[in-house]
Amino acid sequence: MSDVDPTGSDWTDAEVDLIVADYFDMLRLERAGEPYVKAHRNAALQELIHRSRGSIEFKHQNISAVLLKLGMDWITGYKPMANFQAGLLAGVERYLDAVGDAAIVAPLTIAAGMGEAASLFLEPPPTLAPPSADSPPLARLVRKFDPAARDASNRQLGRAGEQKVLEFERLRLLSEDRSDLARKVRWVAQEDGDGAGYDILSFDSVGRERLLEVKTTSGHQTTPFYLSENERLLSEERPDAFRLVRLYGFGRDPRAFELVPPLAASVMLQPANYRAAFS
């Protein structure tokens, strides 16, 4: 078929629902490591909705762009392409409302979450950029499926990310010939609870403390996250030792970067809630 859209018309809700469901089914297969052929899926959609191959491919890229905004993983090979219409946002919202966490939360595997700690790739943090001017429908969708709240409530994800960083720190110290320090690395959040303001006690190669707060997401590098007031205060009290480790792409190809105090130089800190008291 030609890449020119034969209809020249806007996509109907029914067409959007079909392509969104098709996208998420491919994403499910990709997450599970099961094979599929994009060209075959595209051809099947052409028969159903009578849109061109190129139009369908572009719409798949639009869906990836929506998932990027939602802090979710997307299909490899469908690079996010913005300039999507409100109708697509509504279709993604309908699908997520119907399916829920089964579509939103990428499944964790023991291998991805716990093993091969030495393979963790550390990179420079992203550059702080001005806030994006999202359309009101997109901003509302992001608030509804808040990626920071989703990751913060996913205890399994948080524990798996902390353990990966814990093992990485131990192996790093061993590689630096500091087995004495590697033995002292502690999973503070697991052993003492969450009140310390950091998750892992580690050290640099000369023995100085590293107080590591780990924030994990299956989303992309710039997915937002929640920072507690306790964590923020500790970053100000111990800027020499506090490090925020952002672990992203978890469940596929985990990568990480560290943020060094002052945190406001690296991320925009936006008040998320208030503590109400009478005295």
CSV table of C-alpha atoms in Angstrom, one decimal:
chain,number,residue,atom,x,y,z
A,1,MET,CA,0.0,0.0,0.0
A,2,SER,CA,1.0,3.6,-0.5
A,3,ASP,CA,2.3,5.6,2.5
A,4,VAL,CA,-0.2,8.3,1.7
A,5,ASP,CA,-3.2,8.2,4.1
A,6,PRO,CA,-6.1,7.2,1.7
A,7,THR,CA,-8.8,8.8,3.9
A,8,GLY,CA,-7.3,12.3,4.5
A,9,SER,CA,-9.5,12.5,7.6
A,10,ASP,CA,-9.0,12.6,11.3
A,11,TRP,CA,-8.8,9.2,13.1
A,12,THR,CA,-12.1,8.1,14.7
A,13,ASP,CA,-12.3,6.9,18.3
A,14,ALA,CA,-12.7,3.4,17.1
A,15,GLU,CA,-9.6,3.6,15.0
A,16,VAL,CA,-7.6,5.1,17.8
A,17,ASP,CA,-8.8,2.4,20.2
A,18,LEU,CA,-7.7,-0.3,17.8
A,19,ILE,CA,-4.2,1.1,17.3
A,20,VAL,CA,-3.7,1.8,21.0
A,21,ALA,CA,-4.7,-1.8,21.9
A,22,ASP,CA,-2.4,-3.1,19.2
A,23,TYR,CA,0.5,-0.9,20.5
A,24,PHE,CA,0.1,-2.1,24.1
A,25,ASP,CA,-0.1,-5.7,22.9
A,26,MET,CA,3.2,-5.4,21.1
A,27,LEU,CA,4.7,-3.7,24.2
A,28,ARG,CA,3.5,-6.6,26.3
A,29,LEU,CA,5.2,-9.0,24.0
A,30,GLU,CA,8.4,-7.0,24.0
A,31,ARG,CA,8.5,-6.7,27.7
A,32,ALA,CA,8.1,-10.5,27.9
A,33,GLY,CA,10.9,-11.1,25.4
A,34,GLU,CA,8.4,-12.7,22.9
A,35,PRO,CA,8.9,-12.3,19.2
A,36,TYR,CA,6.6,-10.4,16.9
A,37,VAL,CA,6.9,-8.7,13.5
A,38,LYS,CA,6.0,-5.1,13.3
A,39,ALA,CA,5.3,-5.2,9.6
A,40,HIS,CA,2.8,-8.0,10.0
A,41,ARG,CA,1.0,-6.1,12.8
A,42,ASN,CA,0.9,-3.0,10.6
A,43,ALA,CA,-0.5,-4.9,7.6
A,44,ALA,CA,-3.3,-6.3,9.8
A,45,LEU,CA,-4.2,-2.8,11.0
A,46,GLN,CA,-4.3,-1.6,7.4
A,47,GLU,CA,-6.9,-4.2,6.7
A,48,LEU,CA,-9.0,-3.2,9.7
A,49,ILE,CA,-8.9,0.6,9.5
A,50,HIS,CA,-7.9,1.3,5.9
A,51,ARG,CA,-5.1,3.6,6.9
A,52,SER,CA,-1.7,3.6,5.2
A,53,ARG,CA,1.4,1.9,6.5
A,54,GLY,CA,3.1,5.2,7.1
A,55,SER,CA,0.1,6.7,8.9
A,56,ILE,CA,-0.1,3.7,11.2
A,57,GLU,CA,3.6,3.8,11.9
A,58,PHE,CA,3.5,7.6,12.7
A,59,LYS,CA,0.6,7.0,15.1
A,60,HIS,CA,2.6,4.3,16.8
A,61,GLN,CA,5.4,6.9,17.3
A,62,ASN,CA,2.8,9.3,18.7
A,63,ILE,CA,1.8,6.7,21.3
A,64,SER,CA,5.4,6.3,22.2
A,65,ALA,CA,5.6,10.1,22.8
A,66,VAL,CA,2.5,9.9,25.1
A,67,LEU,CA,4.2,7.1,27.1
A,68,LEU,CA,7.4,9.2,27.3
A,69,LYS,CA,5.3,11.9,29.0
A,70,LEU,CA,3.8,9.3,31.3
A,71,GLY,CA,7.2,8.0,32.4
A,72,MET,CA,6.6,4.6,30.8
A,73,ASP,CA,8.7,2.4,28.6
A,74,TRP,CA,7.8,2.2,24.9
A,75,ILE,CA,8.3,-0.1,22.0
A,76,THR,CA,11.9,-0.3,20.7
A,77,GLY,CA,12.0,1.1,17.2
A,78,TYR,CA,9.0,3.4,17.6
A,79,LYS,CA,10.9,6.6,18.4
A,80,PRO,CA,8.6,9.1,20.2
A,81,MET,CA,7.1,11.6,17.8
A,82,ALA,CA,5.2,14.5,19.3
A,83,ASN,CA,2.5,16.6,17.7
A,84,PHE,CA,-0.2,14.1,18.6
A,85,GLN,CA,-3.9,15.1,18.7
A,86,ALA,CA,-6.2,15.2,21.8
A,87,GLY,CA,-8.0,12.2,20.4
A,88,LEU,CA,-5.0,10.0,20.9
A,89,LEU,CA,-4.6,11.2,24.5
A,90,ALA,CA,-8.2,10.2,25.1
A,91,GLY,CA,-7.6,6.8,23.5
A,92,VAL,CA,-4.6,6.1,25.7
A,93,GLU,CA,-6.6,7.2,28.7
A,94,ARG,CA,-9.5,4.9,27.9
A,95,TYR,CA,-7.1,2.0,27.5
A,96,LEU,CA,-5.2,2.6,30.7
A,97,ASP,CA,-8.5,3.1,32.6
A,98,ALA,CA,-9.7,-0.3,31.3
A,99,VAL,CA,-6.5,-2.3,31.8
A,100,GLY,CA,-4.8,-0.5,34.7
A,101,ASP,CA,-1.4,-1.4,36.2
A,102,ALA,CA,-1.1,-4.4,33.9
A,103,ALA,CA,-0.3,-2.0,31.1
A,104,ILE,CA,1.3,0.8,33.1
A,105,VAL,CA,3.8,-1.0,35.2
A,106,ALA,CA,6.6,-2.9,33.4
A,107,PRO,CA,7.0,-6.3,35.0
A,108,LEU,CA,10.2,-6.9,37.0
A,109,THR,CA,12.5,-9.9,36.5
A,110,ILE,CA,15.0,-11.2,39.0
A,111,ALA,CA,17.7,-11.0,36.4
A,112,ALA,CA,17.0,-7.4,35.6
A,113,GLY,CA,16.4,-6.3,39.1
A,114,MET,CA,18.9,-8.3,41.2
A,115,GLY,CA,21.6,-9.8,39.0
A,116,GLU,CA,24.5,-8.6,36.9
A,117,ALA,CA,25.2,-5.6,39.2
A,118,ALA,CA,28.5,-4.9,37.6
A,119,SER,CA,26.8,-4.1,34.3
A,120,LEU,CA,25.1,-1.0,35.7
A,121,PHE,CA,26.0,1.9,33.4
A,122,LEU,CA,26.7,5.2,35.1
A,123,GLU,CA,26.4,8.4,33.1
A,124,PRO,CA,26.3,12.2,33.6
A,125,PRO,CA,22.9,13.5,34.7
A,126,PRO,CA,20.7,15.2,32.2
A,127,THR,CA,20.8,19.0,31.8
A,128,LEU,CA,18.2,20.9,33.6
A,129,ALA,CA,15.8,22.3,31.0
A,130,PRO,CA,13.0,24.9,31.1
A,131,PRO,CA,9.5,23.4,31.9
A,132,SER,CA,7.7,22.1,28.8
A,133,ALA,CA,4.5,23.8,27.8
A,134,ASP,CA,2.2,20.7,27.7
A,135,SER,CA,-1.3,21.1,26.4
A,136,PRO,CA,-4.0,21.1,29.1
A,137,PRO,CA,-5.3,17.6,28.1
A,138,LEU,CA,-1.7,16.2,28.2
A,139,ALA,CA,-1.0,17.9,31.6
A,140,ARG,CA,-4.2,16.5,33.0
A,141,LEU,CA,-3.3,12.9,31.7
A,142,VAL,CA,0.1,13.1,33.3
A,143,ARG,CA,-1.4,14.3,36.6
A,144,LYS,CA,-3.9,11.4,36.5
A,145,PHE,CA,-1.2,8.7,35.9
A,146,ASP,CA,1.5,10.5,37.8
A,147,PRO,CA,4.7,8.6,37.1
A,148,ALA,CA,6.4,9.9,40.3
A,149,ALA,CA,3.6,8.7,42.4
A,150,ARG,CA,3.4,5.4,40.6
A,151,ASP,CA,7.1,4.7,41.1
A,152,ALA,CA,7.0,5.8,44.8
A,153,SER,CA,4.2,3.4,45.5
A,154,ASN,CA,5.8,0.4,43.8
A,155,ARG,CA,7.7,-1.1,46.7
A,156,GLN,CA,9.0,-4.0,44.7
A,157,LEU,CA,10.5,-1.7,42.2
A,158,GLY,CA,12.1,0.4,44.9
A,159,ARG,CA,13.6,-2.6,46.7
A,160,ALA,CA,14.9,-4.1,43.5
A,161,GLY,CA,16.6,-0.8,42.6
A,162,GLU,CA,18.2,-0.4,46.0
A,163,GLN,CA,19.5,-3.9,45.9
A,164,LYS,CA,21.1,-3.4,42.5
A,165,VAL,CA,22.8,-0.2,43.7
A,166,LEU,CA,23.9,-2.0,46.9
A,167,GLU,CA,25.6,-4.8,44.9
A,168,PHE,CA,27.1,-2.3,42.5
A,169,GLU,CA,28.7,-0.4,45.3
A,170,ARG,CA,30.2,-3.5,46.9
A,171,LEU,CA,31.6,-4.6,43.5
A,172,ARG,CA,33.0,-1.2,42.9
A,173,LEU,CA,34.9,-1.1,46.1
A,174,LEU,CA,36.2,-4.7,45.5
A,175,SER,CA,37.4,-3.5,42.1
A,176,GLU,CA,39.2,-0.6,43.9
A,177,ASP,CA,40.9,-3.1,46.2
A,178,ARG,CA,38.9,-2.0,49.2
A,179,SER,CA,37.4,-5.2,50.4
A,180,ASP,CA,37.4,-3.8,53.9
A,181,LEU,CA,35.0,-1.1,52.9
A,182,ALA,CA,32.9,-3.4,50.7
A,183,ARG,CA,32.1,-5.4,53.8
A,184,LYS,CA,30.9,-2.3,55.5
A,185,VAL,CA,28.4,-1.3,52.9
A,186,ARG,CA,24.9,-1.4,54.4
A,187,TRP,CA,21.3,-1.5,53.1
A,188,VAL,CA,20.1,1.0,55.7
A,189,ALA,CA,16.5,1.3,54.4
A,190,GLN,CA,16.2,-2.5,54.7
A,191,GLU,CA,18.0,-3.0,58.0
A,192,ASP,CA,16.9,0.2,59.9
A,193,GLY,CA,13.8,1.4,58.1
A,194,ASP,CA,13.1,4.5,56.0
A,195,GLY,CA,13.8,7.3,58.5
A,196,ALA,CA,17.4,7.9,57.8
A,197,GLY,CA,16.9,10.0,54.7
A,198,TYR,CA,19.0,7.7,52.6
A,199,ASP,CA,18.9,4.0,51.5
A,200,ILE,CA,22.5,2.7,51.3
A,201,LEU,CA,25.6,3.5,53.3
A,202,SER,CA,28.7,3.2,51.1
A,203,PHE,CA,32.1,4.7,50.8
A,204,ASP,CA,34.5,6.1,48.3
A,205,SER,CA,37.9,4.6,47.7
A,206,VAL,CA,39.5,6.6,50.5
A,207,GLY,CA,36.9,5.7,53.1
A,208,ARG,CA,34.6,8.8,53.0
A,209,GLU,CA,30.9,8.0,53.5
A,210,ARG,CA,28.5,8.0,50.6
A,211,LEU,CA,24.9,8.3,51.7
A,212,LEU,CA,22.9,7.0,48.7
A,213,GLU,CA,19.2,7.7,48.2
A,214,VAL,CA,18.1,5.5,45.3
A,215,LYS,CA,15.2,6.5,43.1
A,216,THR,CA,14.2,3.8,40.5
A,217,THR,CA,11.9,3.9,37.5
A,218,SER,CA,11.2,1.7,34.5
A,219,GLY,CA,10.8,4.9,32.6
A,220,HIS,CA,13.3,7.2,30.8
A,221,GLN,CA,16.1,9.4,32.1
A,222,THR,CA,14.0,12.4,32.9
A,223,THR,CA,11.0,10.7,34.5
A,224,PRO,CA,10.1,12.8,37.6
A,225,PHE,CA,10.4,11.4,41.1
A,226,TYR,CA,9.3,12.2,44.6
A,227,LEU,CA,11.8,13.5,47.1
A,228,SER,CA,10.9,13.5,50.8
A,229,GLU,CA,11.5,16.5,53.0
A,230,ASN,CA,13.8,14.3,55.2
A,231,GLU,CA,15.9,13.4,52.1
A,232,ARG,CA,16.0,17.0,51.0
A,233,LEU,CA,17.1,18.2,54.4
A,234,LEU,CA,19.8,15.5,54.6
A,235,SER,CA,21.2,16.6,51.3
A,236,GLU,CA,21.6,20.1,52.8
A,237,GLU,CA,23.1,18.8,56.1
A,238,ARG,CA,25.5,16.4,54.5
A,239,PRO,CA,26.2,17.7,51.0
A,240,ASP,CA,29.7,16.1,51.2
A,241,ALA,CA,28.2,12.6,51.5
A,242,PHE,CA,24.7,12.7,50.2
A,243,ARG,CA,24.2,11.4,46.7
A,244,LEU,CA,20.9,10.8,44.9
A,245,VAL,CA,21.2,7.8,42.6
A,246,ARG,CA,18.7,7.9,39.8
A,247,LEU,CA,18.2,4.4,38.3
A,248,TYR,CA,16.1,4.3,35.1
A,249,GLY,CA,15.2,1.9,32.3
A,250,PHE,CA,14.8,-0.7,35.0
A,251,GLY,CA,13.7,-4.1,33.8
A,252,ARG,CA,15.4,-3.7,30.4
A,253,ASP,CA,18.7,-1.9,30.2
A,254,PRO,CA,19.2,-0.2,33.6
A,255,ARG,CA,21.3,2.9,33.7
A,256,ALA,CA,22.0,5.4,36.4
A,257,PHE,CA,23.4,8.8,37.2
A,258,GLU,CA,24.1,10.6,40.5
A,259,LEU,CA,22.9,14.0,41.6
A,260,VAL,CA,25.1,16.0,43.9
A,261,PRO,CA,23.9,18.7,46.3
A,262,PRO,CA,22.6,21.3,46.0
A,263,LEU,CA,19.9,19.3,44.3
A,264,ALA,CA,18.1,22.5,43.1
A,265,ALA,CA,21.0,22.9,40.7
A,266,SER,CA,20.1,19.7,38.9
A,267,VAL,CA,16.3,19.3,39.3
A,268,MET,CA,13.3,21.6,39.7
A,269,LEU,CA,11.9,21.0,43.2
A,270,GLN,CA,8.2,21.5,43.2
A,271,PRO,CA,6.1,21.3,46.4
A,272,ALA,CA,3.8,18.2,46.2
A,273,ASN,CA,1.9,18.4,49.4
A,274,TYR,CA,1.6,20.1,52.7
A,275,ARG,CA,1.8,18.9,56.3
A,276,ALA,CA,-1.2,20.3,58.2
A,277,ALA,CA,-0.7,20.9,62.0
A,278,PHE,CA,-2.5,22.8,64.8
A,279,SER,CA,0.6,23.9,66.7
